[in-house]
Amino acid sequence: MDKDLKNNSYNELLDIAIAHQQKPFCAKYLFTFIHQKDAADINDITPLSKTFRNQLTEEGFTISRITLSERHDDPDGTIKFVFDLPGGVRIESVRLKDDDRNTLCISTQAGCRMGCKFCATGRLAFQRNLTTSEIVEQVYQAERVCGRIDNLVYMGMGEPLDNFDNVMRSVETLNDKNGRNLGIRHITISTCGLPEQIKQLALSSIQPRLAVSLHAPNDEIRSKLMRVGKTYRLDDILTSLKSYQSTTGKRITIEYCMIDGVNDQIDHARSLVKLLRPLKVNVNLIELNTFPGCRYRPSSPEQIRQFAEILSNSGIETIIRFKRGRSIKAACGQLGATWLK
Ligand code: SAH
Ligand code: SF4
């Protein structure tokens, strides 16, 4: 059992309560106070007996928090939060505001092992996986500043499926009605496409939405853009997505970053249509955001429009993702950009 109570799922808290000869409802108090009422200290969980609270404290159990160290506001309403984590680790989260929605984009790792050449995070050294607490805390801290988060995207720093257990435990925790009660249809995990983990996700008892970063119509281009493209071929990824879809019946979002002269040609759009035909997908085209040292340029708006038209005319629902937060380096792929040497 993890001594940081915030890292434990409801069932794990139940095990802790039972191991301490407590009634099952004590686990519910623990969970509710930690994840709904933001208790900072075990002693604040007053419905629990003083003896049980003292026991937990003496045995070294804690309730962790992360530290908000910086806040940057973009004129378009985007806010970037910088958090300090134990061990000199820094991560970022981004709040995006729509008329009726408060979306938070959160990080799952400090750095990333996947090595995408067009992504600032991918250029940072990988430090470590975030704990479950460090993932859910990004939501709790953002809510203190900007009110209830009602839409959550795992699209910040790191590859969520490379930190599978902690990420899934965070989804379960945030979705729990005794916690934040965030609707599962309002939680999206974005992955660069790890086939084994996609299959594992399909079998999971909890089903967030899935977005897959494809970025190329063939392995040749993909493996130039993404180091992980050398390990997993498009064939393997598409097979895992077909199997995911036959198990879950869920539509998948395909993310495709538009890079000038690299993956944005008419032929590329046609190949992409063939690739995606067997799947039920919608495509998000993202104009490349640059950062210091980025060797690529974004496609022109006209090129993106043409590319989108080919997909749409072939019956693939396609949108061009509205870009925001660029003045504070909070747009897709720019997280960590300010720390690049
Ligand atoms: N690791 C996950 C989630 C984090 S990245 C993934 O790769 O899916 C979130 C999204 O931003 C991904 O679709 C990613 O490909 C995209 N992205 C990365 N760098 C970008 C850049 N420079 N400009 C635009 N989008 C970028
Ligand atoms: Fe990692 Fe995603 Fe960036 Fe690739 S795009 S380096 S997988 S965070």
mmCIF file of C-alpha atoms and ligand atoms in Angstrom:
data_model
loop_
_atom_site.group_PDB
_atom_site.id
_atom_site.type_symbol
_atom_site.label_atom_id
_atom_site.label_comp_id
_atom_site.label_asym_id
_atom_site.label_seq_id
_atom_site.Cartn_x
_atom_site.Cartn_y
_atom_site.Cartn_z
ATOM 1 C CA MET A 1 0.000 0.000 0.000
ATOM 2 C CA ASP A 2 1.155 3.487 -0.927
ATOM 3 C CA LYS A 3 1.819 5.733 2.090
ATOM 4 C CA ASP A 4 0.545 8.739 0.153
ATOM 5 C CA LEU A 5 -3.193 8.250 0.665
ATOM 6 C CA LYS A 6 -3.930 10.370 -2.427
ATOM 7 C CA ASN A 7 -2.294 7.709 -4.597
ATOM 8 C CA ASN A 8 -4.779 5.036 -3.517
ATOM 9 C CA SER A 9 -7.994 4.148 -5.312
ATOM 10 C CA TYR A 10 -11.195 3.712 -3.332
ATOM 11 C CA ASN A 11 -10.626 -0.068 -3.172
ATOM 12 C CA GLU A 12 -7.066 0.409 -1.990
ATOM 13 C CA LEU A 13 -8.275 2.751 0.778
ATOM 14 C CA LEU A 14 -10.753 0.044 1.717
ATOM 15 C CA ASP A 15 -7.843 -2.398 2.126
ATOM 16 C CA ILE A 16 -6.041 0.127 4.341
ATOM 17 C CA ALA A 17 -9.154 0.644 6.497
ATOM 18 C CA ILE A 18 -9.695 -3.101 6.888
ATOM 19 C CA ALA A 19 -6.020 -3.724 7.673
ATOM 20 C CA HIS A 20 -6.524 -1.261 10.556
ATOM 21 C CA GLN A 21 -9.651 -3.072 11.814
ATOM 22 C CA GLN A 22 -11.891 -0.205 10.659
ATOM 23 C CA LYS A 23 -15.377 -0.424 9.154
ATOM 24 C CA PRO A 24 -15.692 -0.127 5.344
ATOM 25 C CA PHE A 25 -17.410 3.290 5.606
ATOM 26 C CA CYS A 26 -14.103 4.691 6.903
ATOM 27 C CA ALA A 27 -12.681 4.202 3.407
ATOM 28 C CA LYS A 28 -15.501 6.333 2.063
ATOM 29 C CA TYR A 29 -14.656 9.118 4.533
ATOM 30 C CA LEU A 30 -11.008 8.914 3.541
ATOM 31 C CA PHE A 31 -11.837 9.075 -0.173
ATOM 32 C CA THR A 32 -14.430 11.861 0.103
ATOM 33 C CA PHE A 33 -12.307 14.066 2.346
ATOM 34 C CA ILE A 34 -9.211 13.647 0.179
ATOM 35 C CA HIS A 35 -10.771 13.936 -3.269
ATOM 36 C CA GLN A 36 -13.896 16.049 -2.758
ATOM 37 C CA LYS A 37 -13.181 18.198 0.277
ATOM 38 C CA ASP A 38 -9.448 18.704 -0.382
ATOM 39 C CA ALA A 39 -8.326 17.679 3.124
ATOM 40 C CA ALA A 40 -4.668 18.634 3.505
ATOM 41 C CA ASP A 41 -4.045 16.625 6.650
ATOM 42 C CA ILE A 42 -5.208 13.266 7.997
ATOM 43 C CA ASN A 43 -6.287 15.063 11.166
ATOM 44 C CA ASP A 44 -8.842 17.086 9.140
ATOM 45 C CA ILE A 45 -10.822 13.899 8.415
ATOM 46 C CA THR A 46 -12.854 14.392 11.573
ATOM 47 C CA PRO A 47 -15.485 11.657 11.095
ATOM 48 C CA LEU A 48 -12.671 9.103 11.601
ATOM 49 C CA SER A 49 -11.796 8.167 15.162
ATOM 50 C CA LYS A 50 -8.886 10.038 16.717
ATOM 51 C CA THR A 51 -7.172 6.676 17.295
ATOM 52 C CA PHE A 52 -7.324 5.685 13.607
ATOM 53 C CA ARG A 53 -6.103 9.143 12.507
ATOM 54 C CA ASN A 54 -3.157 8.973 14.940
ATOM 55 C CA GLN A 55 -2.357 5.440 13.837
ATOM 56 C CA LEU A 56 -2.189 6.475 10.168
ATOM 57 C CA THR A 57 -0.013 9.494 10.960
ATOM 58 C CA GLU A 58 2.364 7.485 13.154
ATOM 59 C CA GLU A 59 2.728 4.855 10.432
ATOM 60 C CA GLY A 60 3.834 7.568 8.029
ATOM 61 C CA PHE A 61 0.702 7.947 5.911
ATOM 62 C CA THR A 62 0.338 11.409 4.319
ATOM 63 C CA ILE A 63 -1.852 13.369 1.896
ATOM 64 C CA SER A 64 0.384 14.991 -0.701
ATOM 65 C CA ARG A 65 -0.038 18.270 -2.559
ATOM 66 C CA ILE A 66 1.826 19.831 -5.448
ATOM 67 C CA THR A 67 2.943 23.468 -5.366
ATOM 68 C CA LEU A 68 1.654 26.030 -7.827
ATOM 69 C CA SER A 69 4.703 28.150 -8.614
ATOM 70 C CA GLU A 70 3.702 30.214 -11.652
ATOM 71 C CA ARG A 71 0.604 31.329 -13.504
ATOM 72 C CA HIS A 72 0.635 32.850 -16.981
ATOM 73 C CA ASP A 73 -2.444 34.401 -18.618
ATOM 74 C CA ASP A 74 -2.951 34.678 -22.364
ATOM 75 C CA PRO A 75 -5.271 37.452 -23.613
ATOM 76 C CA ASP A 76 -7.483 34.728 -25.174
ATOM 77 C CA GLY A 77 -8.398 33.424 -21.681
ATOM 78 C CA THR A 78 -5.924 30.528 -21.654
ATOM 79 C CA ILE A 79 -4.061 30.074 -18.372
ATOM 80 C CA LYS A 80 -0.845 28.099 -18.001
ATOM 81 C CA PHE A 81 -0.009 26.731 -14.554
ATOM 82 C CA VAL A 82 3.514 25.684 -13.622
ATOM 83 C CA PHE A 83 3.816 23.238 -10.721
ATOM 84 C CA ASP A 84 6.827 22.251 -8.638
ATOM 85 C CA LEU A 85 6.956 18.585 -7.684
ATOM 86 C CA PRO A 86 9.277 16.713 -5.331
ATOM 87 C CA GLY A 87 12.748 16.017 -6.678
ATOM 88 C CA GLY A 88 13.133 19.313 -8.539
ATOM 89 C CA VAL A 89 10.558 18.309 -11.147
ATOM 90 C CA ARG A 90 8.447 20.944 -12.957
ATOM 91 C CA ILE A 91 5.337 20.324 -15.004
ATOM 92 C CA GLU A 92 2.671 22.428 -16.714
ATOM 93 C CA SER A 93 -1.114 22.304 -17.117
ATOM 94 C CA VAL A 94 -3.304 24.511 -19.281
ATOM 95 C CA ARG A 95 -6.839 25.796 -18.722
ATOM 96 C CA LEU A 96 -8.814 26.539 -21.918
ATOM 97 C CA LYS A 97 -12.042 28.486 -21.647
ATOM 98 C CA ASP A 98 -14.981 28.131 -24.043
ATOM 99 C CA ASP A 99 -18.371 29.784 -23.584
ATOM 100 C CA ASP A 100 -19.814 26.891 -21.689
ATOM 101 C CA ARG A 101 -16.780 24.768 -20.868
ATOM 102 C CA ASN A 102 -13.791 24.897 -18.573
ATOM 103 C CA THR A 103 -11.238 22.472 -20.048
ATOM 104 C CA LEU A 104 -7.988 21.473 -18.374
ATOM 105 C CA CYS A 105 -5.081 19.904 -20.251
ATOM 106 C CA ILE A 106 -2.911 17.931 -17.820
ATOM 107 C CA SER A 107 0.515 16.303 -17.759
ATOM 108 C CA THR A 108 1.290 12.676 -16.935
ATOM 109 C CA GLN A 109 5.090 12.581 -17.035
ATOM 110 C CA ALA A 110 7.974 14.996 -16.523
ATOM 111 C CA GLY A 111 9.514 14.922 -19.991
ATOM 112 C CA CYS A 112 8.626 12.160 -22.448
ATOM 113 C CA ARG A 113 10.351 9.052 -23.778
ATOM 114 C CA MET A 114 8.676 9.057 -27.197
ATOM 115 C CA GLY A 115 10.986 11.598 -28.816
ATOM 116 C CA CYS A 116 8.701 13.434 -31.244
ATOM 117 C CA LYS A 117 10.862 15.957 -33.038
ATOM 118 C CA PHE A 118 8.074 18.520 -33.444
ATOM 119 C CA CYS A 119 7.180 18.588 -29.720
ATOM 120 C CA ALA A 120 8.927 20.690 -27.067
ATOM 121 C CA THR A 121 8.237 18.108 -24.330
ATOM 122 C CA GLY A 122 9.811 15.409 -26.494
ATOM 123 C CA ARG A 123 13.020 17.421 -26.555
ATOM 124 C CA LEU A 124 13.296 17.510 -22.761
ATOM 125 C CA ALA A 125 15.054 14.702 -20.933
ATOM 126 C CA PHE A 126 12.624 12.181 -19.431
ATOM 127 C CA GLN A 127 12.637 12.575 -15.645
ATOM 128 C CA ARG A 128 9.875 10.362 -14.274
ATOM 129 C CA ASN A 129 6.250 9.276 -14.272
ATOM 130 C CA LEU A 130 3.839 11.394 -12.252
ATOM 131 C CA THR A 131 2.058 9.719 -9.347
ATOM 132 C CA THR A 132 -1.736 9.447 -9.282
ATOM 133 C CA SER A 133 -1.806 12.255 -6.720
ATOM 134 C CA GLU A 134 0.318 14.517 -8.920
ATOM 135 C CA ILE A 135 -2.084 13.931 -11.809
ATOM 136 C CA VAL A 136 -5.358 14.604 -9.924
ATOM 137 C CA GLU A 137 -3.778 17.512 -7.984
ATOM 138 C CA GLN A 138 -3.412 19.450 -11.260
ATOM 139 C CA VAL A 139 -7.221 19.436 -11.435
ATOM 140 C CA TYR A 140 -7.740 20.302 -7.763
ATOM 141 C CA GLN A 141 -5.282 23.196 -7.885
ATOM 142 C CA ALA A 142 -6.686 24.583 -11.138
ATOM 143 C CA GLU A 143 -10.191 24.459 -9.668
ATOM 144 C CA ARG A 144 -9.083 26.682 -6.781
ATOM 145 C CA VAL A 145 -8.135 29.327 -9.322
ATOM 146 C CA CYS A 146 -10.765 29.019 -12.031
ATOM 147 C CA GLY A 147 -13.742 27.072 -10.719
ATOM 148 C CA ARG A 148 -15.057 23.671 -11.685
ATOM 149 C CA ILE A 149 -13.230 21.833 -14.459
ATOM 150 C CA ASP A 150 -15.852 20.054 -16.544
ATOM 151 C CA ASN A 151 -13.697 18.718 -19.357
ATOM 152 C CA LEU A 152 -10.333 17.034 -18.987
ATOM 153 C CA VAL A 153 -7.777 16.175 -21.655
ATOM 154 C CA TYR A 154 -4.633 14.140 -21.010
ATOM 155 C CA MET A 155 -2.719 16.117 -23.655
ATOM 156 C CA GLY A 156 -0.071 17.888 -21.598
ATOM 157 C CA MET A 157 3.505 16.769 -21.007
ATOM 158 C CA GLY A 158 4.258 13.075 -21.404
ATOM 159 C CA GLU A 159 2.700 9.956 -22.895
ATOM 160 C CA PRO A 160 -0.301 8.878 -20.748
ATOM 161 C CA LEU A 161 -0.241 5.226 -21.811
ATOM 162 C CA ASP A 162 3.445 5.003 -20.857
ATOM 163 C CA ASN A 163 2.274 5.668 -17.266
ATOM 164 C CA PHE A 164 -0.756 3.414 -17.601
ATOM 165 C CA ASP A 165 -1.583 2.427 -14.006
ATOM 166 C CA ASN A 166 -1.272 5.871 -12.460
ATOM 167 C CA VAL A 167 -3.183 7.460 -15.325
ATOM 168 C CA MET A 168 -6.046 4.953 -15.141
ATOM 169 C CA ARG A 169 -6.217 5.279 -11.361
ATOM 170 C CA SER A 170 -6.445 9.082 -11.796
ATOM 171 C CA VAL A 171 -9.308 8.688 -14.305
ATOM 172 C CA GLU A 172 -11.159 6.380 -11.942
ATOM 173 C CA THR A 173 -10.592 8.785 -9.026
ATOM 174 C CA LEU A 174 -11.751 11.896 -10.884
ATOM 175 C CA ASN A 175 -14.799 10.075 -12.235
ATOM 176 C CA ASP A 176 -15.836 8.727 -8.808
ATOM 177 C CA LYS A 177 -19.078 10.217 -7.489
ATOM 178 C CA ASN A 178 -17.485 10.550 -4.041
ATOM 179 C CA GLY A 179 -14.676 12.573 -5.625
ATOM 180 C CA ARG A 180 -14.973 15.167 -8.399
ATOM 181 C CA ASN A 181 -17.673 13.184 -10.218
ATOM 182 C CA LEU A 182 -16.275 14.226 -13.599
ATOM 183 C CA GLY A 183 -18.280 12.505 -16.365
ATOM 184 C CA ILE A 184 -16.306 9.833 -18.194
ATOM 185 C CA ARG A 185 -17.460 11.230 -21.554
ATOM 186 C CA HIS A 186 -15.665 14.449 -20.585
ATOM 187 C CA ILE A 187 -12.296 12.778 -20.118
ATOM 188 C CA THR A 188 -9.984 12.199 -23.122
ATOM 189 C CA ILE A 189 -6.664 10.391 -23.182
ATOM 190 C CA SER A 190 -4.339 11.264 -26.049
ATOM 191 C CA THR A 191 -1.645 8.778 -27.024
ATOM 192 C CA CYS A 192 1.104 8.571 -29.617
ATOM 193 C CA GLY A 193 -0.184 5.018 -30.208
ATOM 194 C CA LEU A 194 1.170 2.217 -28.003
ATOM 195 C CA PRO A 195 -0.607 -0.919 -29.344
ATOM 196 C CA GLU A 196 -0.380 -3.122 -26.225
ATOM 197 C CA GLN A 197 -1.687 -0.387 -23.942
ATOM 198 C CA ILE A 198 -4.508 0.447 -26.384
ATOM 199 C CA LYS A 199 -5.622 -3.198 -26.151
ATOM 200 C CA GLN A 200 -5.341 -3.019 -22.371
ATOM 201 C CA LEU A 201 -7.440 0.161 -22.354
ATOM 202 C CA ALA A 202 -10.183 -1.607 -24.330
ATOM 203 C CA LEU A 203 -10.462 -4.184 -21.546
ATOM 204 C CA SER A 204 -10.496 -1.624 -18.758
ATOM 205 C CA SER A 205 -13.607 -1.290 -16.579
ATOM 206 C CA ILE A 206 -13.591 2.447 -17.191
ATOM 207 C CA GLN A 207 -13.646 3.948 -20.681
ATOM 208 C CA PRO A 208 -12.438 7.499 -21.257
ATOM 209 C CA ARG A 209 -12.411 8.867 -24.796
ATOM 210 C CA LEU A 210 -9.365 8.018 -26.890
ATOM 211 C CA ALA A 211 -7.373 10.317 -29.178
ATOM 212 C CA VAL A 212 -4.453 9.005 -31.217
ATOM 213 C CA SER A 213 -1.640 11.164 -32.576
ATOM 214 C CA LEU A 214 -0.994 9.783 -36.057
ATOM 215 C CA HIS A 215 0.679 12.720 -37.856
ATOM 216 C CA ALA A 216 1.659 10.753 -40.956
ATOM 217 C CA PRO A 217 0.086 8.621 -43.683
ATOM 218 C CA ASN A 218 2.992 6.138 -43.795
ATOM 219 C CA ASP A 219 5.795 4.711 -41.640
ATOM 220 C CA GLU A 220 8.528 6.453 -43.576
ATOM 221 C CA ILE A 221 7.308 9.941 -42.667
ATOM 222 C CA ARG A 222 6.111 8.912 -39.228
ATOM 223 C CA SER A 223 9.399 7.416 -38.113
ATOM 224 C CA LYS A 224 11.220 10.570 -39.208
ATOM 225 C CA LEU A 225 8.899 12.687 -37.067
ATOM 226 C CA MET A 226 8.521 10.398 -34.052
ATOM 227 C CA ARG A 227 11.193 8.143 -32.573
ATOM 228 C CA VAL A 228 8.407 5.835 -31.339
ATOM 229 C CA GLY A 229 7.409 5.401 -35.001
ATOM 230 C CA LYS A 230 10.453 3.150 -35.408
ATOM 231 C CA THR A 231 9.225 0.779 -32.702
ATOM 232 C CA TYR A 232 5.534 0.607 -33.598
ATOM 233 C CA ARG A 233 4.455 0.470 -37.225
ATOM 234 C CA LEU A 234 1.196 2.046 -38.400
ATOM 235 C CA ASP A 235 -0.095 -1.453 -39.185
ATOM 236 C CA ASP A 236 0.252 -2.492 -35.534
ATOM 237 C CA ILE A 237 -1.380 0.697 -34.300
ATOM 238 C CA LEU A 238 -4.323 0.400 -36.710
ATOM 239 C CA THR A 239 -4.816 -3.254 -35.790
ATOM 240 C CA SER A 240 -4.946 -2.309 -32.106
ATOM 241 C CA LEU A 241 -7.431 0.478 -32.892
ATOM 242 C CA LYS A 242 -9.693 -1.910 -34.837
ATOM 243 C CA SER A 243 -9.652 -4.306 -31.932
ATOM 244 C CA TYR A 244 -10.286 -1.410 -29.498
ATOM 245 C CA GLN A 245 -13.257 -0.355 -31.580
ATOM 246 C CA SER A 246 -14.737 -3.816 -31.888
ATOM 247 C CA THR A 247 -14.566 -4.229 -28.100
ATOM 248 C CA THR A 248 -15.751 -0.761 -27.067
ATOM 249 C CA GLY A 249 -17.730 0.476 -30.087
ATOM 250 C CA LYS A 250 -16.269 3.916 -29.442
ATOM 251 C CA ARG A 251 -15.344 6.534 -32.006
ATOM 252 C CA ILE A 252 -11.655 7.537 -31.948
ATOM 253 C CA THR A 253 -10.193 10.993 -32.515
ATOM 254 C CA ILE A 254 -7.173 11.114 -34.803
ATOM 255 C CA GLU A 255 -4.781 14.007 -34.206
ATOM 256 C CA TYR A 256 -2.708 15.132 -37.141
ATOM 257 C CA CYS A 257 -0.223 17.942 -36.795
ATOM 258 C CA MET A 258 0.153 19.873 -40.077
ATOM 259 C CA ILE A 259 3.838 20.384 -40.929
ATOM 260 C CA ASP A 260 4.841 22.374 -43.990
ATOM 261 C CA GLY A 261 6.106 20.190 -46.840
ATOM 262 C CA VAL A 262 6.406 17.100 -44.622
ATOM 263 C CA ASN A 263 2.963 15.516 -44.160
ATOM 264 C CA ASP A 264 0.565 18.064 -45.655
ATOM 265 C CA GLN A 265 0.438 17.175 -49.372
ATOM 266 C CA ILE A 266 -2.644 16.117 -51.331
ATOM 267 C CA ASP A 267 -1.217 12.587 -51.727
ATOM 268 C CA HIS A 268 -0.756 12.348 -47.980
ATOM 269 C CA ALA A 269 -4.417 13.242 -47.436
ATOM 270 C CA ARG A 270 -5.491 10.541 -49.911
ATOM 271 C CA SER A 271 -3.303 7.903 -48.229
ATOM 272 C CA LEU A 272 -4.674 8.937 -44.857
ATOM 273 C CA VAL A 273 -8.230 8.429 -46.112
ATOM 274 C CA LYS A 274 -7.351 4.839 -47.150
ATOM 275 C CA LEU A 275 -5.688 4.173 -43.826
ATOM 276 C CA LEU A 276 -8.629 5.417 -41.787
ATOM 277 C CA ARG A 277 -11.449 3.950 -43.878
ATOM 278 C CA PRO A 278 -11.885 0.786 -41.741
ATOM 279 C CA LEU A 279 -12.288 2.871 -38.566
ATOM 280 C CA LYS A 280 -14.947 5.112 -37.077
ATOM 281 C CA VAL A 281 -12.957 8.300 -36.510
ATOM 282 C CA ASN A 282 -13.006 12.036 -36.500
ATOM 283 C CA VAL A 283 -9.833 13.874 -37.434
ATOM 284 C CA ASN A 284 -8.413 16.958 -35.698
ATOM 285 C CA LEU A 285 -5.923 18.846 -37.830
ATOM 286 C CA ILE A 286 -3.561 20.905 -35.682
ATOM 287 C CA GLU A 287 -1.429 23.659 -37.138
ATOM 288 C CA LEU A 288 2.148 23.071 -35.917
ATOM 289 C CA ASN A 289 3.173 25.340 -33.050
ATOM 290 C CA THR A 290 6.844 26.189 -33.053
ATOM 291 C CA PHE A 291 9.329 26.673 -30.223
ATOM 292 C CA PRO A 292 13.012 27.650 -30.047
ATOM 293 C CA GLY A 293 15.047 25.075 -31.943
ATOM 294 C CA CYS A 294 12.026 23.568 -33.748
ATOM 295 C CA ARG A 295 13.181 22.563 -37.214
ATOM 296 C CA TYR A 296 9.717 22.440 -38.767
ATOM 297 C CA ARG A 297 7.287 25.107 -39.994
ATOM 298 C CA PRO A 298 3.497 25.067 -39.849
ATOM 299 C CA SER A 299 1.520 24.393 -43.047
ATOM 300 C CA SER A 300 -0.224 27.403 -44.554
ATOM 301 C CA PRO A 301 -3.915 27.912 -43.711
ATOM 302 C CA GLU A 302 -4.747 27.228 -47.364
ATOM 303 C CA GLN A 303 -2.860 23.904 -47.325
ATOM 304 C CA ILE A 304 -4.649 22.883 -44.132
ATOM 305 C CA ARG A 305 -8.015 23.838 -45.637
ATOM 306 C CA GLN A 306 -7.343 21.763 -48.769
ATOM 307 C CA PHE A 307 -6.184 18.782 -46.710
ATOM 308 C CA ALA A 308 -9.309 19.016 -44.550
ATOM 309 C CA GLU A 309 -11.511 19.181 -47.646
ATOM 310 C CA ILE A 310 -10.128 15.923 -49.041
ATOM 311 C CA LEU A 311 -10.838 14.137 -45.768
ATOM 312 C CA SER A 312 -14.320 15.658 -45.417
ATOM 313 C CA ASN A 313 -15.233 14.870 -49.020
ATOM 314 C CA SER A 314 -14.323 11.248 -48.338
ATOM 315 C CA GLY A 315 -16.776 11.141 -45.478
ATOM 316 C CA ILE A 316 -14.297 11.590 -42.637
ATOM 317 C CA GLU A 317 -15.484 14.127 -40.093
ATOM 318 C CA THR A 318 -12.643 16.649 -39.872
ATOM 319 C CA ILE A 319 -12.058 19.786 -37.862
ATOM 320 C CA ILE A 320 -9.181 22.225 -37.766
ATOM 321 C CA ARG A 321 -8.242 22.665 -34.122
ATOM 322 C CA PHE A 322 -8.430 26.267 -33.012
ATOM 323 C CA LYS A 323 -5.070 27.276 -31.592
ATOM 324 C CA ARG A 324 -4.761 29.117 -28.345
ATOM 325 C CA GLY A 325 -2.333 30.152 -25.635
ATOM 326 C CA ARG A 326 0.603 30.695 -27.970
ATOM 327 C CA SER A 327 1.754 33.976 -26.400
ATOM 328 C CA ILE A 328 2.410 32.097 -23.129
ATOM 329 C CA LYS A 329 3.774 28.922 -24.793
ATOM 330 C CA ALA A 330 0.747 26.934 -23.693
ATOM 331 C CA ALA A 331 -0.378 25.590 -27.077
ATOM 332 C CA CYS A 332 -0.154 21.912 -28.131
ATOM 333 C CA GLY A 333 3.438 20.750 -28.140
ATOM 334 C CA GLN A 334 4.810 23.881 -26.476
ATOM 335 C CA LEU A 335 4.753 22.653 -22.879
ATOM 336 C CA GLY A 336 8.219 22.765 -21.433
ATOM 337 C CA ALA A 337 9.384 25.008 -24.290
ATOM 338 C CA THR A 338 10.568 27.699 -21.879
ATOM 339 C CA TRP A 339 12.971 25.207 -20.286
ATOM 340 C CA LEU A 340 14.654 24.219 -23.539
ATOM 341 C CA LYS A 341 18.255 25.345 -23.631
HETATM 342 N N1 SAH B 1 1.797 12.184 -25.649
HETATM 343 C C1 SAH B 1 0.455 12.309 -26.054
HETATM 344 C C2 SAH B 1 -0.274 13.482 -25.423
HETATM 345 C C3 SAH B 1 0.471 14.763 -25.292
HETATM 346 S S1 SAH B 1 0.814 15.630 -26.774
HETATM 347 C C4 SAH B 1 0.359 12.375 -27.565
HETATM 348 O O1 SAH B 1 1.372 12.520 -28.218
HETATM 349 O O2 SAH B 1 -0.758 12.215 -28.063
HETATM 350 C C5 SAH B 1 -0.783 16.330 -27.206
HETATM 351 C C6 SAH B 1 -0.961 16.621 -28.685
HETATM 352 O O3 SAH B 1 -0.149 17.728 -29.122
HETATM 353 C C7 SAH B 1 -0.580 15.448 -29.554
HETATM 354 O O4 SAH B 1 -1.523 15.235 -30.564
HETATM 355 C C8 SAH B 1 0.726 15.935 -30.121
HETATM 356 O O5 SAH B 1 1.067 15.247 -31.269
HETATM 357 C C9 SAH B 1 0.454 17.380 -30.347
HETATM 358 N N2 SAH B 1 1.665 18.171 -30.577
HETATM 359 C C10 SAH B 1 2.900 17.895 -30.131
HETATM 360 N N3 SAH B 1 3.755 18.855 -30.541
HETATM 361 C C11 SAH B 1 3.042 19.747 -31.263
HETATM 362 C C12 SAH B 1 3.362 20.969 -31.919
HETATM 363 N N4 SAH B 1 4.591 21.457 -31.919
HETATM 364 N N5 SAH B 1 2.375 21.640 -32.544
HETATM 365 C C13 SAH B 1 1.114 21.155 -32.531
HETATM 366 N N6 SAH B 1 0.742 20.011 -31.920
HETATM 367 C C14 SAH B 1 1.705 19.305 -31.285
HETATM 368 FE FE1 SF4 B 2 5.600 12.762 -26.006
HETATM 369 FE FE2 SF4 B 2 3.224 13.355 -27.106
HETATM 370 FE FE3 SF4 B 2 5.277 15.110 -27.220
HETATM 371 FE FE4 SF4 B 2 5.380 12.870 -28.644
HETATM 372 S S1 SF4 B 2 3.895 14.528 -28.890
HETATM 373 S S2 SF4 B 2 7.050 13.705 -27.409
HETATM 374 S S3 SF4 B 2 4.381 11.424 -27.309
HETATM 375 S S4 SF4 B 2 4.229 14.424 -25.401
#
